[in-house]
mmCIF file of C-alpha atoms (C1' of nucleotides) and ligand atoms in Angstrom:
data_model
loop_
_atom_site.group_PDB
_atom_site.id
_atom_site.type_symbol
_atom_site.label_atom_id
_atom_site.label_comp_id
_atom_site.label_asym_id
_atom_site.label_seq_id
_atom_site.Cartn_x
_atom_site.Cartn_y
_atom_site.Cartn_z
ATOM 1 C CA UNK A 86 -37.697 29.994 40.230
ATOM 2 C CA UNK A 87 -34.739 30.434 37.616
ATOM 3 C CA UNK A 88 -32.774 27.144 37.130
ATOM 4 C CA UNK A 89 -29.473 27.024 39.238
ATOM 5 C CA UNK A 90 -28.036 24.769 35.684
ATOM 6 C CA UNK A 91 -25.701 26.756 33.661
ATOM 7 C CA UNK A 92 -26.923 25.239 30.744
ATOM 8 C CA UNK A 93 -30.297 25.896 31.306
ATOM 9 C CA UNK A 94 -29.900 29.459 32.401
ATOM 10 C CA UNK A 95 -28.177 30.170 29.223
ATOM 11 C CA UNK A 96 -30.869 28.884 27.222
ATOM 12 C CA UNK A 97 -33.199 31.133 29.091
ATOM 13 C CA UNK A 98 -31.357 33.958 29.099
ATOM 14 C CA UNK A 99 -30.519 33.644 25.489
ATOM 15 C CA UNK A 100 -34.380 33.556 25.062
ATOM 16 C CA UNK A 101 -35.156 29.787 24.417
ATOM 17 C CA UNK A 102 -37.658 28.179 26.311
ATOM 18 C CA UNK A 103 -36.795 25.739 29.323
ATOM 19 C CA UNK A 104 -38.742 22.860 28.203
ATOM 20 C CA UNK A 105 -38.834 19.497 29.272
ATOM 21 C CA UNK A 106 -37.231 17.753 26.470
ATOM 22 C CA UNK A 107 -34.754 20.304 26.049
ATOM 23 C CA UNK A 108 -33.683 19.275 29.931
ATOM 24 C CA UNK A 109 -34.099 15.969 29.704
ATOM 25 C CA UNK A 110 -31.477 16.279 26.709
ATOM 26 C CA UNK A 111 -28.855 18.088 28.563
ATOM 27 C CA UNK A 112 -29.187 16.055 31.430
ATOM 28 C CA UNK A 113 -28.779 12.774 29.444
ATOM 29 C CA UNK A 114 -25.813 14.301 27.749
ATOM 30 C CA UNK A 115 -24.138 14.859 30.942
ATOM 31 C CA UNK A 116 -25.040 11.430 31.989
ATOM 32 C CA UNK A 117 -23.353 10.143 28.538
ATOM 33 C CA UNK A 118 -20.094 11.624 29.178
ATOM 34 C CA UNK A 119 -17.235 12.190 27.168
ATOM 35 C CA UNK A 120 -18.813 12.074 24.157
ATOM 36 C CA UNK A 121 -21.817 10.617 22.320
ATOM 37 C CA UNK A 122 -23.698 10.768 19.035
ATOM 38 C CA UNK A 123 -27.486 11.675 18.655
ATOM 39 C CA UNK A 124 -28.659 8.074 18.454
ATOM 40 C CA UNK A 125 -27.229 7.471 21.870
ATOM 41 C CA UNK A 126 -29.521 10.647 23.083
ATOM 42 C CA UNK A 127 -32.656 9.697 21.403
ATOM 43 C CA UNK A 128 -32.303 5.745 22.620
ATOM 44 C CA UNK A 129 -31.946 7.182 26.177
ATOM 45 C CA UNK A 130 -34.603 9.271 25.852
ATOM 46 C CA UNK A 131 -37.734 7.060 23.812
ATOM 47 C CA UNK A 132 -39.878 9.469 25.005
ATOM 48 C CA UNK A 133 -38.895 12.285 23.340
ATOM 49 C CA UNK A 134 -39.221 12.759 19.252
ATOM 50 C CA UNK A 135 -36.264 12.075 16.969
ATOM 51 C CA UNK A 136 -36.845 15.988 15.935
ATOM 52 C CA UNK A 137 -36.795 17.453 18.692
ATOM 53 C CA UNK A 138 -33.106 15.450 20.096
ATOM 54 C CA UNK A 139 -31.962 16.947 16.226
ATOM 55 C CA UNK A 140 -33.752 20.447 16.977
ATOM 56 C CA UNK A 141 -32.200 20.920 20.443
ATOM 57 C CA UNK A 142 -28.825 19.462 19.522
ATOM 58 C CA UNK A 143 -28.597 21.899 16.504
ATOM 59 C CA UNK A 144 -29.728 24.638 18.784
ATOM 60 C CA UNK A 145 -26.934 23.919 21.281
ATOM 61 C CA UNK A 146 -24.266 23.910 18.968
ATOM 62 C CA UNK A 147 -25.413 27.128 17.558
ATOM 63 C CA UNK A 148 -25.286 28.589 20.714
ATOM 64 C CA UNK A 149 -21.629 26.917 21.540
ATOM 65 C CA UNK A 150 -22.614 24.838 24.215
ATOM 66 C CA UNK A 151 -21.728 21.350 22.430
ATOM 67 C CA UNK A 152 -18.702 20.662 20.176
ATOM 68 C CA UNK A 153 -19.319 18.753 16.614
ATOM 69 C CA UNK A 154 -16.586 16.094 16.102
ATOM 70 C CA UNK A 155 -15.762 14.665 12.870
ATOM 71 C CA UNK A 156 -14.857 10.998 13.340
ATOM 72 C CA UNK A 157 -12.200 9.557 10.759
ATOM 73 C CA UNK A 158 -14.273 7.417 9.245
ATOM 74 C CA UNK A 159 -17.074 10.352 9.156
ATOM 75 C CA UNK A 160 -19.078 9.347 11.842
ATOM 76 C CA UNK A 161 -20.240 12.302 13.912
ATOM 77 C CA UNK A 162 -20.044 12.320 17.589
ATOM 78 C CA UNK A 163 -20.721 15.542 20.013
ATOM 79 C CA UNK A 164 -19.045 16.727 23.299
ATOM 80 C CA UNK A 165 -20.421 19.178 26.140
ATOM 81 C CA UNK A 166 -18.946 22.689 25.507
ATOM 82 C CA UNK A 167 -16.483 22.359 29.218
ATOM 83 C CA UNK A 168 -18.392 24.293 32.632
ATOM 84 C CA UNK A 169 -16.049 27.829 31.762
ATOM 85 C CA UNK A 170 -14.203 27.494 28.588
ATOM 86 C CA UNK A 171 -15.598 28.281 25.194
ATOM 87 C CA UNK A 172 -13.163 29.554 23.539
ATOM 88 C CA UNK A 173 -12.044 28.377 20.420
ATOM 89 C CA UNK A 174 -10.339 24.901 20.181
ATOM 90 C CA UNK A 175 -9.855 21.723 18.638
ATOM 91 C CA UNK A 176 -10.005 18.017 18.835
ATOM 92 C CA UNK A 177 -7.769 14.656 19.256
ATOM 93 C CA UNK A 178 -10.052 11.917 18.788
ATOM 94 C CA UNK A 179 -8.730 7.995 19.918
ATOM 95 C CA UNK A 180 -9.695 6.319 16.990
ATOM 96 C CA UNK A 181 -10.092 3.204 19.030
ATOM 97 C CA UNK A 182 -11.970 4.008 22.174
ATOM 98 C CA UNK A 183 -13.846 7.435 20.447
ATOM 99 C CA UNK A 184 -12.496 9.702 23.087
ATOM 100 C CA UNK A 185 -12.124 13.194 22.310
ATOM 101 C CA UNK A 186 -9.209 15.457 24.230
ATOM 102 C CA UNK A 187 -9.566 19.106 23.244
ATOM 103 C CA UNK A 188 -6.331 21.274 22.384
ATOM 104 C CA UNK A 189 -5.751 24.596 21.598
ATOM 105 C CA UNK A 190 -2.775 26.395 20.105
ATOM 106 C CA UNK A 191 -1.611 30.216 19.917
ATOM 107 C CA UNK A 192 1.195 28.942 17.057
ATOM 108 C CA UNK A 193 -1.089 26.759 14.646
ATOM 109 C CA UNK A 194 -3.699 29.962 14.522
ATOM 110 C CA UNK A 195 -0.989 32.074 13.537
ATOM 111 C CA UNK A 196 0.137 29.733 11.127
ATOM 112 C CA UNK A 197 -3.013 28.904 9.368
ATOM 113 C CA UNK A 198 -3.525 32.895 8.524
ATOM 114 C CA UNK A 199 0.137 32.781 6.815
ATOM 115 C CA UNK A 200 -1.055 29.679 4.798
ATOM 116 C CA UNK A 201 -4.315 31.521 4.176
ATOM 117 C CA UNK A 202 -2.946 34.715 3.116
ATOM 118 C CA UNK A 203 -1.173 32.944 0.624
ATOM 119 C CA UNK A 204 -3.398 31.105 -1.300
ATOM 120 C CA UNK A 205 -5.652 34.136 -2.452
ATOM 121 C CA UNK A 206 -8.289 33.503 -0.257
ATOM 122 C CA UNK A 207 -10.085 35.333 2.675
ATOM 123 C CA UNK A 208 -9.925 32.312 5.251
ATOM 124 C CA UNK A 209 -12.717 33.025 7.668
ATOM 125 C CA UNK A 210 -12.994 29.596 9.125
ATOM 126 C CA UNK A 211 -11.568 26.019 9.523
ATOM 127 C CA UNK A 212 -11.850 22.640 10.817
ATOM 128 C CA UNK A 213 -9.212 20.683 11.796
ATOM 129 C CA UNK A 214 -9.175 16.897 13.817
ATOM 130 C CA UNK A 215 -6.096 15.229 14.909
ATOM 131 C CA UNK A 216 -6.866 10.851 14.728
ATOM 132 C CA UNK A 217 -4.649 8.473 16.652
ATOM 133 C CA UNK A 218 -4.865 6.438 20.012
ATOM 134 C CA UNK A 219 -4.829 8.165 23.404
ATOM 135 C CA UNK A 220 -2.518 6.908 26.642
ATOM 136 C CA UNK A 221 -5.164 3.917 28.028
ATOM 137 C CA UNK A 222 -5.203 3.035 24.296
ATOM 138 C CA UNK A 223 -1.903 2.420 23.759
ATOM 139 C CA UNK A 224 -0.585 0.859 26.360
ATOM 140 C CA UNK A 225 -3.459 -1.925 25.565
ATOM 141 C CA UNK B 1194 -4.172 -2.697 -26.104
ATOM 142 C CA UNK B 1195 -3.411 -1.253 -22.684
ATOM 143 C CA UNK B 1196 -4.780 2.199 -21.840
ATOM 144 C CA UNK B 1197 -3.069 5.736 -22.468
ATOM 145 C CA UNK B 1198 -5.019 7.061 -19.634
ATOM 146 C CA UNK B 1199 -2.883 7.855 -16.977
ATOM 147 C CA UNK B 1200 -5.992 7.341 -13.968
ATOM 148 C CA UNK B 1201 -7.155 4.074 -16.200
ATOM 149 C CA UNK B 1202 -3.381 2.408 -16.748
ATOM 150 C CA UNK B 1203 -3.097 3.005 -12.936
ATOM 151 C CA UNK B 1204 -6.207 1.488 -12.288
ATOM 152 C CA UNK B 1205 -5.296 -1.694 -14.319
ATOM 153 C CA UNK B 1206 -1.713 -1.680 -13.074
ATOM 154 C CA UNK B 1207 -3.221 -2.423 -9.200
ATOM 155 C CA UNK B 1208 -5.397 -5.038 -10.815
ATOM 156 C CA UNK B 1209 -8.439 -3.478 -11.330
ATOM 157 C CA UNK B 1210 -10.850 -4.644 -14.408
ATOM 158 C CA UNK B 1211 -11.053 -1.332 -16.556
ATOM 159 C CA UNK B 1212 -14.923 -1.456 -17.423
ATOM 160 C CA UNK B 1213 -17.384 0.641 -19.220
ATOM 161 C CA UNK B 1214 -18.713 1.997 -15.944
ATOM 162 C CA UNK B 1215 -15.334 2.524 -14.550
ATOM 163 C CA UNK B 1216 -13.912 4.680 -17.929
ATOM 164 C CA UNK B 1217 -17.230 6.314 -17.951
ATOM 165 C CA UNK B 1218 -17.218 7.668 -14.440
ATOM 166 C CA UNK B 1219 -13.657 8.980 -14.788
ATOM 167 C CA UNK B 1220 -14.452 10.764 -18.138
ATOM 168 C CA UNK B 1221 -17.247 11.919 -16.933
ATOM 169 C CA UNK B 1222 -15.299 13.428 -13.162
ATOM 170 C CA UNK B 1223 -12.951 15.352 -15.766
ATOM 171 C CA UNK B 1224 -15.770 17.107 -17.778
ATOM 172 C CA UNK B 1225 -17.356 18.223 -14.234
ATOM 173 C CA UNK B 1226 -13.726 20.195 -13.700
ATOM 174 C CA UNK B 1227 -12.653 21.495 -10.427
ATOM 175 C CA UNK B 1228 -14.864 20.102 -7.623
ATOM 176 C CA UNK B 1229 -18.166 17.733 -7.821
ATOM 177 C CA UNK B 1230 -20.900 15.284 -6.028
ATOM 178 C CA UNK B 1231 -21.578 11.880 -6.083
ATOM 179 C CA UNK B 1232 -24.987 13.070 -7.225
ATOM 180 C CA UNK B 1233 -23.535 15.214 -10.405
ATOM 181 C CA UNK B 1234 -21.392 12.432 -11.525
ATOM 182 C CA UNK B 1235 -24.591 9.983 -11.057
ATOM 183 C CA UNK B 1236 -27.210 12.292 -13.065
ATOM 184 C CA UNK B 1237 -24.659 12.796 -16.015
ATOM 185 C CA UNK B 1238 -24.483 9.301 -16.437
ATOM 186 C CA UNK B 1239 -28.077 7.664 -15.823
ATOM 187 C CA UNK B 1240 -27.499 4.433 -17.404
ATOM 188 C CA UNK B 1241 -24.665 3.225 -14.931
ATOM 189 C CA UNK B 1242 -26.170 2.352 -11.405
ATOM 190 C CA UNK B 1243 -26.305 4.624 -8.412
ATOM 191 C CA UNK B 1244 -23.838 1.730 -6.535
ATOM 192 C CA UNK B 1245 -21.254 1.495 -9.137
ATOM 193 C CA UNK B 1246 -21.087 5.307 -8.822
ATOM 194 C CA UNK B 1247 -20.301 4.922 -5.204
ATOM 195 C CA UNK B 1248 -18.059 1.718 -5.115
ATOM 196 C CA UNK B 1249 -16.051 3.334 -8.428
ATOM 197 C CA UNK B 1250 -15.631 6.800 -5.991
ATOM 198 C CA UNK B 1251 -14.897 4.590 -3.261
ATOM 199 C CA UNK B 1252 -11.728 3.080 -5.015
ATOM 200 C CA UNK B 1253 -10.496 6.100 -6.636
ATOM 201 C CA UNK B 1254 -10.787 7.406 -2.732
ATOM 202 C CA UNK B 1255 -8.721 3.958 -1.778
ATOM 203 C CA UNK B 1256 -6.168 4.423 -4.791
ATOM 204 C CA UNK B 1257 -5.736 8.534 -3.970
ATOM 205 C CA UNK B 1258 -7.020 9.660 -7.034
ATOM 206 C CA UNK B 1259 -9.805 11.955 -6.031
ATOM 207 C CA UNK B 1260 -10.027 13.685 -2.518
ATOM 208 C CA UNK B 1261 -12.725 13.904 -0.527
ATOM 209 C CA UNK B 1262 -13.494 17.270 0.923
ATOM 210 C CA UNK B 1263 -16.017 18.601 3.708
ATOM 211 C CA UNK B 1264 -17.451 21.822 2.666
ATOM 212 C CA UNK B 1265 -18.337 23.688 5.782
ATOM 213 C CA UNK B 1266 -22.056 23.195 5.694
ATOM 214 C CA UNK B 1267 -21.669 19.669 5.722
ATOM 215 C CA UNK B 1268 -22.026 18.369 2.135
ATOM 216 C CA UNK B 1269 -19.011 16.979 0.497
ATOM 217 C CA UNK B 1270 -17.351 17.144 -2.984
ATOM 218 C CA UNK B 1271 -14.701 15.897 -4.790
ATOM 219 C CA UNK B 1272 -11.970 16.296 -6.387
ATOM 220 C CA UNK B 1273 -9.317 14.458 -9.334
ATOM 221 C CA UNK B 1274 -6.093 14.429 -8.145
ATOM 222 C CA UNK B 1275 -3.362 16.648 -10.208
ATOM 223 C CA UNK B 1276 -1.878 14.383 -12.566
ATOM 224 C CA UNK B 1277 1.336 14.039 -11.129
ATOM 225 C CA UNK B 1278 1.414 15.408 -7.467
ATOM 226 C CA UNK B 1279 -0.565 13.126 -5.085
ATOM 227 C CA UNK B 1280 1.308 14.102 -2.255
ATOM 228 C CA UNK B 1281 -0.057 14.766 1.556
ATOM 229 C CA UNK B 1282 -2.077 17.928 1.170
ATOM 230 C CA UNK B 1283 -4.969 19.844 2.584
ATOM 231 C CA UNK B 1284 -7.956 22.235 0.998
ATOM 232 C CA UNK B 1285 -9.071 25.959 0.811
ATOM 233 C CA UNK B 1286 -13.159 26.165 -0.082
ATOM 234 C CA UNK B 1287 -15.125 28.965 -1.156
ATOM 235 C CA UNK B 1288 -18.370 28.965 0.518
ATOM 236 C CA UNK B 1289 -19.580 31.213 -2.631
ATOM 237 C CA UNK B 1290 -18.905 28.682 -5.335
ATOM 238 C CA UNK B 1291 -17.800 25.730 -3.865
ATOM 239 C CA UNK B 1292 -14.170 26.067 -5.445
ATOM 240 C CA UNK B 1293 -11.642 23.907 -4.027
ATOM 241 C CA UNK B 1294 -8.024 25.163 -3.838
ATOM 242 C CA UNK B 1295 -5.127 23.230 -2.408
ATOM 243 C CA UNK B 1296 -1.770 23.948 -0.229
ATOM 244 C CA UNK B 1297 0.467 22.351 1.369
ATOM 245 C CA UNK B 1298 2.783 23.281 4.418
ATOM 246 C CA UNK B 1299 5.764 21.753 5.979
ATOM 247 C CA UNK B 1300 5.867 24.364 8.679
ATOM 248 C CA UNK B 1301 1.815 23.546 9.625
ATOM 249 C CA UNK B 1302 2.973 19.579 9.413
ATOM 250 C CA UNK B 1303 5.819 20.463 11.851
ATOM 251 C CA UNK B 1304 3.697 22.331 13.918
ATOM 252 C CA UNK B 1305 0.876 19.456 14.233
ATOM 253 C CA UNK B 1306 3.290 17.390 15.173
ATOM 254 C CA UNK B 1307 4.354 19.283 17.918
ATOM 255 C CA UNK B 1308 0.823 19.765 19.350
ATOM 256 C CA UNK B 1309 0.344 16.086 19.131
ATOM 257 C CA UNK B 1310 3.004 15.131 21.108
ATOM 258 C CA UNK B 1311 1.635 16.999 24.157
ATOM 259 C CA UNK B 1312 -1.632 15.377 23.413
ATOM 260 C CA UNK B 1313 -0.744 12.328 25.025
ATOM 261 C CA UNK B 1314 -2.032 10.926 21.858
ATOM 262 C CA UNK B 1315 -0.236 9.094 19.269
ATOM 263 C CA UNK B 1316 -1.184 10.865 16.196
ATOM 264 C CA UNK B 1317 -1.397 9.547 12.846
ATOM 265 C CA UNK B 1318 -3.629 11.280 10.677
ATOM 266 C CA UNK B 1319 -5.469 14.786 10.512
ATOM 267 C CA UNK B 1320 -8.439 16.146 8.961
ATOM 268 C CA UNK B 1321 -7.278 20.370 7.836
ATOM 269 C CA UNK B 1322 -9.961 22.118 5.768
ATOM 270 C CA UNK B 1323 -9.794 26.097 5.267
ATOM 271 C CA UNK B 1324 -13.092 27.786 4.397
ATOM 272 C CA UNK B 1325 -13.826 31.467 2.911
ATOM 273 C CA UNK B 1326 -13.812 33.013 -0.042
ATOM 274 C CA UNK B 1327 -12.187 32.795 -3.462
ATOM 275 C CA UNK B 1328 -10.348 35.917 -5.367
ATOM 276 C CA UNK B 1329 -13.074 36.162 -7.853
ATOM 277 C CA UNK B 1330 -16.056 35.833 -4.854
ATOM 278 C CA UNK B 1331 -14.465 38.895 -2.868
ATOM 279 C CA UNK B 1332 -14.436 40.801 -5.927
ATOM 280 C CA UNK B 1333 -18.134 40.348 -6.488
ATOM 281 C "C1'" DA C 1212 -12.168 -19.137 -26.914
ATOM 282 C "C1'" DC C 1213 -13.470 -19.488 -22.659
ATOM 283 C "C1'" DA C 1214 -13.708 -20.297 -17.539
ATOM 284 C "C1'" DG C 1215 -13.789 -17.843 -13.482
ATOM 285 C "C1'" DC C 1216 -14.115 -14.350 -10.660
ATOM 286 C "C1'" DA C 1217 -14.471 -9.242 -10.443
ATOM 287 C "C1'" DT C 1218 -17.869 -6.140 -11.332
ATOM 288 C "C1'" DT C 1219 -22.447 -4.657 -12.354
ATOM 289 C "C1'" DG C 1220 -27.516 -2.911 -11.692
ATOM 290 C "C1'" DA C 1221 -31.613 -3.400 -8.999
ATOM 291 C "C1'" DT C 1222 -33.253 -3.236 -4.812
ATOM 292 C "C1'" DA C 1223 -33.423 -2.807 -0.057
ATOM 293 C "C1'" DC C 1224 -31.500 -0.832 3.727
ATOM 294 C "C1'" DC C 1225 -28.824 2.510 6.616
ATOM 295 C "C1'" DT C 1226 -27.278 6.909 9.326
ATOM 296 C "C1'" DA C 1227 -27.804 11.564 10.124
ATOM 297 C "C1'" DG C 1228 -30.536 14.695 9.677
ATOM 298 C "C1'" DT C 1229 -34.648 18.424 7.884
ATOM 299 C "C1'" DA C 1230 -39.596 19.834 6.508
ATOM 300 C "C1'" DT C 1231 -44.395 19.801 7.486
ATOM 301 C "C1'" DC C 1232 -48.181 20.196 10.318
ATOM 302 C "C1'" DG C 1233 -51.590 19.744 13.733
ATOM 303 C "C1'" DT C 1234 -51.268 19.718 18.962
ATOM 304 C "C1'" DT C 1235 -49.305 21.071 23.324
ATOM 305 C "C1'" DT C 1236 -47.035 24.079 26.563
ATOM 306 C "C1'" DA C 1237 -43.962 27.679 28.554
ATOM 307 C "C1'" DC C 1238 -44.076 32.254 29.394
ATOM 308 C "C1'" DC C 1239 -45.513 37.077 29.880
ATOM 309 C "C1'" DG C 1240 -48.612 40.540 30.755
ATOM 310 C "C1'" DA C 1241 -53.074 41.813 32.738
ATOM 311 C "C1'" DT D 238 -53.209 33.297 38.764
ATOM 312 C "C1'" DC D 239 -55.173 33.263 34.675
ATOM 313 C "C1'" DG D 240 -55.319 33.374 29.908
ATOM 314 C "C1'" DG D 241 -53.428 34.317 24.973
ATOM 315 C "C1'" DT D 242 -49.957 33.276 21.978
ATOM 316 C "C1'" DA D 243 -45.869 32.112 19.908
ATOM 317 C "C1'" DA D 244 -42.497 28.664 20.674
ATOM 318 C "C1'" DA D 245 -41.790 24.111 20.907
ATOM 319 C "C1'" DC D 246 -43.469 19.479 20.447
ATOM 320 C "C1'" DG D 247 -44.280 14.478 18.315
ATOM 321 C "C1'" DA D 248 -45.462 11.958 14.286
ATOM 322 C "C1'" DT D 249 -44.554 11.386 9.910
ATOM 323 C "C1'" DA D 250 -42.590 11.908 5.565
ATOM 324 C "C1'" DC D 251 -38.660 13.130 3.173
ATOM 325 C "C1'" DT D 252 -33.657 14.091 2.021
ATOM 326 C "C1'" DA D 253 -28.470 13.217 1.289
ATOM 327 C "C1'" DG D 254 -24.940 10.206 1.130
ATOM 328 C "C1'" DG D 255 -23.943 5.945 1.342
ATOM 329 C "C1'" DT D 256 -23.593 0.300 2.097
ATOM 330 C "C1'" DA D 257 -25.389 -4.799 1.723
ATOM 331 C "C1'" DT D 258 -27.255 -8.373 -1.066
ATOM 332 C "C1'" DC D 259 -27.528 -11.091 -4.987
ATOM 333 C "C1'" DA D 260 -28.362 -12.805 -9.484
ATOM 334 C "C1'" DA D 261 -26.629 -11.520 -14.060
ATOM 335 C "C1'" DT D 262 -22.877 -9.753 -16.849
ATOM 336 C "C1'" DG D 263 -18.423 -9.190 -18.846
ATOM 337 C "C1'" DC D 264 -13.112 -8.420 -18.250
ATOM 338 C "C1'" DT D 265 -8.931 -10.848 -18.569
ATOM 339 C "C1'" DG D 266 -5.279 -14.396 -18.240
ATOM 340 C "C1'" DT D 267 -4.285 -18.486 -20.266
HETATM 341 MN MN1 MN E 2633 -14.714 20.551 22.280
HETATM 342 MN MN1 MN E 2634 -6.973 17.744 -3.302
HETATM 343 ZN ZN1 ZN E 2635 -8.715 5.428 23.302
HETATM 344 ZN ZN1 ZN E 2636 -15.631 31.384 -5.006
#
DNA sequence: ACAGCATTGATACCTAGTATCGTTTACCGA
DNA sequence: TCGGTAAACGATACTAGGTATCAATGCTGT
């Protein structure tokens, strides 16, 4: 009986085994929300070894399914990769309430391989993070 | 007899005691040249104390004379600030040799701005790195 | 010259992970 | 459906990159 979960049928498909742990994790993720860092996991979870929250977590993000945010004072929260999209994008973070709204843009792509291409180096990657306050946060 | 050290008179100038420790760490950040860890500035100088390595890093941070920089496996370097320009600017890394380049783009400013403001966020800060390689890395 | 407070080093502690290793378990093929 | 086996597990120890505490030291303004 194959799992009906997306996220689980990935896994399996992509040759990982369906474990318990591993759905316990996804399902507590889901249950977390917008966003939440690996201590929340593990303190939902006491049943399941620190490693293996940090083994599956690393696992996920290598195969795209959760996003690595960059807080701006370093912290490090993670988001669920979004049902369908999985395409390449990046993040506004509220620096008050933690949330994280995704963004993507055609223009700032393009622009980033003009900068590259002019400073000498092959640019094959980047990271970029927007900080500020989103609406709820504001109007507070 | 007030310092000829431009990094050392500014210290001072904000009202910051200019100690052995202090002098010692910013001597030692110039011999290490283009990029560096807390833990290479620490292990050149044993005899000042693995704290005062961090709180003195922590200032410069504060006062914008070194930059802090995320290298795309996670570990982070520094770097000394250009003697004169300290303005708003981001960082190209080689993931060969660690080499930290820098740029700086009105039009990529411009543009974040413009994403931003269909964020719904009120954006104040951003986090830009660029990772690949260096000229002399691509010829090797 | 010296009082006072910034700064220091030692030490303990912290967050976010990774390495090791002996045990368990999911999965695949018979 | 029953193994055999490699993948995954939990416990534990360890790492990197810091911060908190606190008594001792030492800049610096007067
Ligand atoms: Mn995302
Ligand atoms: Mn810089
Ligand atoms: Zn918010
Ligand atoms: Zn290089």
């Amino acid at each position: 009986m194959p799992s009906i979960d997306p996220i689980e049928r990935t896994l399996s498909r992509q040759g990982h085994r369906l474990t318990g742990p591993r759905r316990a994790v996804v399902d507590t993720m889901r249950l977390l929300g917008n966003h939440f860092t690996a201590e929340e996991v593990q303190q939902a979870l006491p049943a399941v070894g620190r490693a293996t929250i940090f083994r599956t977590m690393k696992l996920m993000r290598e195969l795209e399914m959760i996003c690595q945010v960059v807080l701006d004072d370093g912290t490090i929260v993670y988001q669920l990769v979004g049902e369908d999209e999985s395409e390449h994008h990046h993040h506004v973070i509220c620096s008050d309430c933690g949330k994280v709204a995704e963004f993507t843009s055609d223009g700032l792509e393009r622009l980033l391989e003009d900068v590259a291409s002019m400073t000498g180096f092959e640019v094959g990657a980047h990271r970029i993070e927007l900080y500020g306050q989103c609406d709820s946060c504001q109007k507070k």
